[in-house]
Amino acid sequence: MSRRKKGQDIHGWIVLDKDLHLTSTDAVTRVRRAFDAKKAGHAGTLDPLATGILPIALGEATKTVAWLMEAEKSYRFTVEWGASTDTQDREGKIIATSDVRPSKEAIEAALIGFIGEIQQVPPIYSAIKVAGERSYDLARDGEVPELKARTVLLIEARLVDVPDTDHATIECRCGKGFYVRALARDLATALGAEGHVSALRRTSVGPFHESAAITLEKLQQVCNSDAASDSLLPVETALDDIPALAVTAEEAFRLRQGRGIVLLPHQVEELRSKRRPRVVSGEDMSRAALATLQGQAVAIGDARAGRFEPVRVFQLSASD
């Protein structure tokens, strides 16, 4: 007798408002169990110290995680002046102290210098791999891994509050691979001060915002009722910034079998007009589009030479 697969076929996105101290892995496990789902994953690790938006994909939505990893993210964080730590946050060991307390005007002026594409060295306590090992594992073993500066994008950053001379709260919007803890470290250096992140909250990831977020406690309550599906956002939500291609039922059938379809001239022109540079998991996806049937995701594909060839196919029923 064959073993029955555990869990149900649940498809969609949960915009989790992650609690303090909860790891991203534990959050995924708890959401998957709450829905009794077969498959789950998250789009972008959130430190245990941080709270806020952790998008969790269930079922077929896991096929879109790589796309969401490329999305812009927004954070609200507080820098505590006076001490720097080895982790650049309040959980680390103090490695330097200073009596310097930057003024509101000095902080605002210094932030301007970080806007745009900058070179940023990731914190040694990060998931970056060095010779096949995670940097944070090496650091915990007493080694000091050499991490190279990387080009990252800080779209905007602004000082929103100075509750007292020891603290400054900042909001920022950034691209992939940006570290808020590294920004706090470098900002303190630019100001001739010492500082670390004492509070951190992620307020958005791509199309997912705080307004749609749900806490784990609330989600578990909902999952014990008949309203569990109300918390799920459609699979295609993570793909809201790529061109959509409406297809017929017959074309959807072909695409789900992994076969390409012919595009009409007006479809070719429309997709071409919406094309923009895009790299996903290191691959050029500038010609990518999302084929949909009555608004539901059918396949992510490559549109070129008058054809649409599926790259990722979604097996969703009308009820999903």
Short mmCIF file of C-alpha atoms in Angstrom, two decimals:
data_model
loop_
_atom_site.label_atom_id
_atom_site.label_comp_id
_atom_site.label_asym_id
_atom_site.label_seq_id
_atom_site.Cartn_x
_atom_site.Cartn_y
_atom_site.Cartn_z
CA MET A 1 0.00 0.00 0.00
CA SER A 2 1.42 3.41 -0.99
CA ARG A 3 1.99 5.96 1.74
CA ARG A 4 -0.52 8.82 1.75
CA LYS A 5 1.01 12.24 1.18
CA LYS A 6 0.80 14.52 4.20
CA GLY A 7 -1.09 17.77 3.97
CA GLN A 8 -3.53 19.36 1.59
CA ASP A 9 -3.15 21.12 -1.75
CA ILE A 10 -3.34 24.72 -0.53
CA HIS A 11 -2.16 27.40 -2.95
CA GLY A 12 -1.57 31.10 -2.35
CA TRP A 13 0.29 33.69 -0.30
CA ILE A 14 0.08 34.57 3.38
CA VAL A 15 1.37 38.02 4.34
CA LEU A 16 2.59 37.16 7.82
CA ASP A 17 3.30 39.85 10.40
CA LYS A 18 6.21 38.01 12.02
CA ASP A 19 6.61 38.17 15.77
CA LEU A 20 9.79 39.21 17.55
CA HIS A 21 12.30 36.36 18.18
CA LEU A 22 10.56 33.98 15.75
CA THR A 23 12.86 32.66 13.02
CA SER A 24 11.69 32.72 9.40
CA THR A 25 11.99 28.93 9.20
CA ASP A 26 9.82 28.44 12.29
CA ALA A 27 7.28 30.90 10.88
CA VAL A 28 6.98 28.89 7.66
CA THR A 29 6.56 25.65 9.61
CA ARG A 30 3.79 27.10 11.77
CA VAL A 31 1.90 28.55 8.81
CA ARG A 32 2.16 25.28 6.89
CA ARG A 33 0.83 23.37 9.91
CA ALA A 34 -1.97 25.89 10.45
CA PHE A 35 -3.22 25.23 6.91
CA ASP A 36 -2.17 21.55 6.90
CA ALA A 37 -0.49 22.42 3.58
CA LYS A 38 1.79 20.05 1.69
CA LYS A 39 4.31 22.67 0.67
CA ALA A 40 5.44 26.09 1.94
CA GLY A 41 8.35 28.53 1.66
CA HIS A 42 9.20 32.14 2.38
CA ALA A 43 10.41 35.04 0.24
CA GLY A 44 13.32 36.65 2.04
CA THR A 45 14.62 35.83 5.51
CA LEU A 46 13.67 38.16 8.34
CA ASP A 47 16.00 38.17 11.37
CA PRO A 48 14.60 36.93 14.71
CA LEU A 49 15.22 40.47 16.03
CA ALA A 50 12.94 41.89 13.32
CA THR A 51 9.16 41.99 13.09
CA GLY A 52 6.92 42.64 10.13
CA ILE A 53 6.24 41.42 6.64
CA LEU A 54 7.30 37.86 5.85
CA PRO A 55 5.51 36.63 2.70
CA ILE A 56 4.90 32.88 2.92
CA ALA A 57 4.08 30.87 -0.18
CA LEU A 58 1.88 27.78 -0.05
CA GLY A 59 1.65 25.12 -2.77
CA GLU A 60 1.95 26.45 -6.32
CA ALA A 61 2.83 29.90 -4.99
CA THR A 62 6.29 28.54 -4.10
CA LYS A 63 7.02 28.65 -7.85
CA THR A 64 6.92 32.45 -7.68
CA VAL A 65 9.25 32.91 -4.68
CA ALA A 66 12.29 33.67 -6.86
CA TRP A 67 10.39 36.54 -8.47
CA LEU A 68 9.45 38.08 -5.14
CA MET A 69 13.06 37.82 -3.92
CA GLU A 70 13.90 40.50 -6.51
CA ALA A 71 11.26 42.91 -5.18
CA GLU A 72 11.80 46.19 -3.35
CA LYS A 73 11.52 46.12 0.43
CA SER A 74 10.73 48.79 3.00
CA TYR A 75 11.91 48.97 6.61
CA ARG A 76 11.48 51.09 9.71
CA PHE A 77 14.37 50.81 12.15
CA THR A 78 15.86 52.49 15.19
CA VAL A 79 19.56 53.18 15.65
CA GLU A 80 20.80 53.35 19.23
CA TRP A 81 23.85 55.58 19.53
CA GLY A 82 26.72 55.04 21.94
CA ALA A 83 27.78 51.46 21.21
CA SER A 84 28.57 49.26 18.21
CA THR A 85 28.14 45.49 18.40
CA ASP A 86 29.67 42.62 16.45
CA THR A 87 26.25 41.77 14.95
CA GLN A 88 25.28 45.42 14.34
CA ASP A 89 22.13 44.85 16.42
CA ARG A 90 21.19 44.74 20.08
CA GLU A 91 21.79 40.98 20.36
CA GLY A 92 25.52 41.28 19.72
CA LYS A 93 28.57 41.86 21.89
CA ILE A 94 29.65 45.48 22.36
CA ILE A 95 32.88 46.10 20.46
CA ALA A 96 33.17 49.90 20.66
CA THR A 97 31.63 52.82 22.56
CA SER A 98 31.43 56.58 22.04
CA ASP A 99 29.95 59.67 23.67
CA VAL A 100 29.03 61.15 20.26
CA ARG A 101 25.28 61.72 19.80
CA PRO A 102 24.52 62.95 16.25
CA SER A 103 22.06 65.79 15.82
CA LYS A 104 18.88 65.52 13.77
CA GLU A 105 20.40 67.76 11.09
CA ALA A 106 23.61 65.71 10.93
CA ILE A 107 21.70 62.45 10.54
CA GLU A 108 19.52 63.86 7.75
CA ALA A 109 22.54 65.20 5.90
CA ALA A 110 24.48 61.93 6.23
CA LEU A 111 21.55 59.82 4.97
CA ILE A 112 21.57 61.67 1.65
CA GLY A 113 25.02 60.23 0.91
CA PHE A 114 23.67 56.68 0.96
CA ILE A 115 20.84 57.19 -1.54
CA GLY A 116 21.25 55.41 -4.90
CA GLU A 117 23.59 52.60 -5.91
CA ILE A 118 26.27 52.19 -3.25
CA GLN A 119 28.96 49.72 -2.29
CA GLN A 120 27.99 47.88 0.90
CA VAL A 121 29.91 45.26 2.87
CA PRO A 122 27.40 42.78 4.37
CA PRO A 123 27.50 42.17 8.14
CA ILE A 124 29.67 39.20 9.09
CA TYR A 125 26.60 37.83 10.87
CA SER A 126 24.71 37.25 7.62
CA ALA A 127 23.70 34.32 5.42
CA ILE A 128 26.31 35.16 2.76
CA LYS A 129 28.33 32.08 1.82
CA VAL A 130 32.13 32.11 2.18
CA ALA A 131 33.88 29.06 0.72
CA GLY A 132 30.60 27.15 0.94
CA GLU A 133 29.83 28.08 4.55
CA ARG A 134 27.44 30.69 5.94
CA SER A 135 29.22 33.79 7.18
CA TYR A 136 27.31 33.74 10.49
CA ASP A 137 28.43 30.15 11.15
CA LEU A 138 32.06 31.14 10.66
CA ALA A 139 31.62 34.19 12.88
CA ARG A 140 30.06 32.11 15.64
CA ASP A 141 33.06 29.77 15.47
CA GLY A 142 35.35 32.70 16.18
CA GLU A 143 36.49 33.38 12.61
CA VAL A 144 36.26 36.77 10.94
CA PRO A 145 35.12 36.07 7.36
CA GLU A 146 36.29 38.49 4.68
CA LEU A 147 33.23 39.77 2.87
CA LYS A 148 33.54 41.83 -0.29
CA ALA A 149 31.54 44.99 -0.90
CA ARG A 150 28.54 44.54 -3.19
CA THR A 151 26.55 46.99 -5.25
CA VAL A 152 23.16 47.54 -3.62
CA LEU A 153 20.38 50.06 -4.11
CA LEU A 154 18.91 52.37 -1.49
CA ILE A 155 15.93 54.02 -3.13
CA GLU A 156 15.02 56.36 -0.30
CA ALA A 157 15.79 56.91 3.37
CA ARG A 158 14.44 59.47 5.78
CA LEU A 159 14.68 60.28 9.44
CA VAL A 160 11.19 60.03 10.95
CA ASP A 161 11.80 60.45 14.67
CA VAL A 162 14.42 61.36 17.27
CA PRO A 163 12.70 60.32 20.52
CA ASP A 164 15.82 61.21 22.54
CA THR A 165 19.53 61.87 22.02
CA ASP A 166 20.32 58.14 22.18
CA HIS A 167 17.95 57.02 19.41
CA ALA A 168 16.98 57.81 15.82
CA THR A 169 14.20 56.12 13.84
CA ILE A 170 14.62 55.85 10.08
CA GLU A 171 12.46 54.54 7.24
CA CYS A 172 14.00 53.25 4.04
CA ARG A 173 13.13 51.53 0.78
CA CYS A 174 15.75 49.37 -0.87
CA GLY A 175 16.51 46.75 -3.49
CA LYS A 176 17.61 43.13 -3.26
CA GLY A 177 20.56 42.22 -1.03
CA PHE A 178 20.49 45.43 1.03
CA TYR A 179 21.32 45.11 4.76
CA VAL A 180 19.74 47.58 7.18
CA ARG A 181 22.27 46.60 9.86
CA ALA A 182 25.11 47.52 7.46
CA LEU A 183 23.43 50.88 6.78
CA ALA A 184 23.27 51.58 10.52
CA ARG A 185 26.95 50.63 10.86
CA ASP A 186 28.05 52.81 7.95
CA LEU A 187 25.81 55.71 8.99
CA ALA A 188 27.39 55.71 12.45
CA THR A 189 30.85 55.70 10.89
CA ALA A 190 29.94 58.63 8.61
CA LEU A 191 28.76 60.56 11.69
CA GLY A 192 31.86 59.77 13.73
CA ALA A 193 29.71 57.83 16.18
CA GLU A 194 29.08 54.28 17.34
CA GLY A 195 25.64 52.72 16.90
CA HIS A 196 23.61 49.59 16.30
CA VAL A 197 20.07 48.60 15.32
CA SER A 198 17.90 48.33 18.42
CA ALA A 199 14.56 47.77 16.63
CA LEU A 200 13.73 46.66 13.09
CA ARG A 201 10.45 46.19 11.25
CA ARG A 202 9.91 45.28 7.60
CA THR A 203 6.87 47.17 6.33
CA SER A 204 6.60 45.87 2.77
CA VAL A 205 7.94 43.33 0.28
CA GLY A 206 6.97 44.05 -3.32
CA PRO A 207 3.15 44.09 -3.50
CA PHE A 208 2.76 42.87 0.10
CA HIS A 209 2.14 45.58 2.71
CA GLU A 210 1.22 45.90 6.38
CA SER A 211 -2.43 46.55 5.51
CA ALA A 212 -2.78 42.93 4.32
CA ALA A 213 -0.65 41.35 7.07
CA ILE A 214 -1.89 38.91 9.67
CA THR A 215 -0.24 37.77 12.89
CA LEU A 216 0.46 34.11 13.54
CA GLU A 217 -1.95 34.13 16.50
CA LYS A 218 -4.77 35.56 14.39
CA LEU A 219 -3.99 33.19 11.52
CA GLN A 220 -4.22 30.15 13.78
CA GLN A 221 -7.60 31.37 15.03
CA VAL A 222 -8.81 31.86 11.46
CA CYS A 223 -7.58 28.43 10.39
CA ASN A 224 -9.72 26.87 13.11
CA SER A 225 -12.78 28.41 11.48
CA ASP A 226 -14.26 28.21 7.99
CA ALA A 227 -12.59 31.47 6.96
CA ALA A 228 -9.03 30.17 6.46
CA SER A 229 -9.08 30.77 2.70
CA ASP A 230 -9.95 34.45 3.27
CA SER A 231 -6.37 35.01 4.48
CA LEU A 232 -4.85 33.62 1.28
CA LEU A 233 -3.84 35.93 -1.55
CA PRO A 234 -3.79 34.47 -5.09
CA VAL A 235 -0.64 32.85 -6.47
CA GLU A 236 -0.31 35.59 -9.11
CA THR A 237 -0.13 38.37 -6.49
CA ALA A 238 3.66 38.09 -6.38
CA LEU A 239 3.80 38.64 -10.15
CA ASP A 240 1.87 41.90 -10.30
CA ASP A 241 4.71 43.79 -12.00
CA ILE A 242 5.17 41.54 -15.04
CA PRO A 243 2.95 41.85 -18.14
CA ALA A 244 -0.18 39.68 -18.17
CA LEU A 245 -1.28 37.72 -21.22
CA ALA A 246 -4.91 36.59 -21.31
CA VAL A 247 -5.23 33.15 -22.94
CA THR A 248 -8.11 30.90 -24.00
CA ALA A 249 -9.00 27.62 -22.30
CA GLU A 250 -7.43 25.72 -25.20
CA GLU A 251 -4.21 27.73 -24.95
CA ALA A 252 -4.14 27.25 -21.18
CA PHE A 253 -4.42 23.48 -21.72
CA ARG A 254 -1.41 23.56 -24.08
CA LEU A 255 0.66 25.67 -21.71
CA ARG A 256 -0.04 23.38 -18.76
CA GLN A 257 1.37 20.55 -20.87
CA GLY A 258 4.54 22.56 -21.35
CA ARG A 259 3.81 23.48 -24.97
CA GLY A 260 4.12 26.95 -26.45
CA ILE A 261 1.41 29.02 -28.12
CA VAL A 262 1.38 31.47 -31.05
CA LEU A 263 0.86 35.14 -30.22
CA LEU A 264 -1.32 37.45 -32.26
CA PRO A 265 0.35 40.62 -33.66
CA HIS A 266 -1.40 42.92 -31.19
CA GLN A 267 -0.30 40.69 -28.29
CA VAL A 268 3.30 40.83 -29.51
CA GLU A 269 3.20 44.62 -29.66
CA GLU A 270 1.56 44.97 -26.25
CA LEU A 271 4.10 42.70 -24.55
CA ARG A 272 6.98 44.42 -26.31
CA SER A 273 5.79 47.83 -25.07
CA LYS A 274 5.80 46.57 -21.47
CA ARG A 275 9.21 44.91 -21.64
CA ARG A 276 11.83 46.07 -19.15
CA PRO A 277 15.18 44.79 -17.84
CA ARG A 278 14.67 42.03 -15.28
CA VAL A 279 16.96 39.38 -13.80
CA VAL A 280 15.54 36.51 -11.74
CA SER A 281 17.85 33.95 -10.12
CA GLY A 282 20.64 35.20 -12.38
CA GLU A 283 18.65 34.71 -15.60
CA ASP A 284 17.45 37.36 -18.06
CA MET A 285 13.67 37.56 -17.71
CA SER A 286 13.12 40.84 -19.57
CA ARG A 287 10.72 39.12 -22.00
CA ALA A 288 8.74 37.35 -19.27
CA ALA A 289 4.95 37.50 -19.12
CA LEU A 290 2.25 35.81 -17.05
CA ALA A 291 -0.37 33.84 -18.98
CA THR A 292 -3.73 33.96 -17.22
CA LEU A 293 -7.10 32.33 -17.76
CA GLN A 294 -9.95 34.43 -16.34
CA GLY A 295 -7.41 36.19 -14.13
CA GLN A 296 -5.86 33.01 -12.72
CA ALA A 297 -2.17 32.19 -13.24
CA VAL A 298 -1.50 29.54 -15.90
CA ALA A 299 2.19 29.93 -16.67
CA ILE A 300 5.15 32.28 -16.54
CA GLY A 301 6.73 32.27 -19.96
CA ASP A 302 9.09 33.85 -22.44
CA ALA A 303 7.54 35.93 -25.23
CA ARG A 304 9.72 36.15 -28.34
CA ALA A 305 9.58 35.62 -32.10
CA GLY A 306 5.78 35.64 -32.06
CA ARG A 307 5.48 32.80 -29.57
CA PHE A 308 4.98 32.34 -25.84
CA GLU A 309 6.97 29.45 -24.36
CA PRO A 310 6.15 28.38 -20.78
CA VAL A 311 8.97 28.47 -18.22
CA ARG A 312 6.96 27.82 -15.04
CA VAL A 313 3.55 26.14 -15.20
CA PHE A 314 0.88 26.35 -12.48
CA GLN A 315 -1.46 23.46 -11.80
CA LEU A 316 -4.42 25.32 -10.33
CA SER A 317 -8.10 24.47 -10.43
CA ALA A 318 -10.87 27.04 -10.80
CA SER A 319 -11.53 26.86 -7.04
CA ASP A 320 -7.93 27.72 -6.04
#
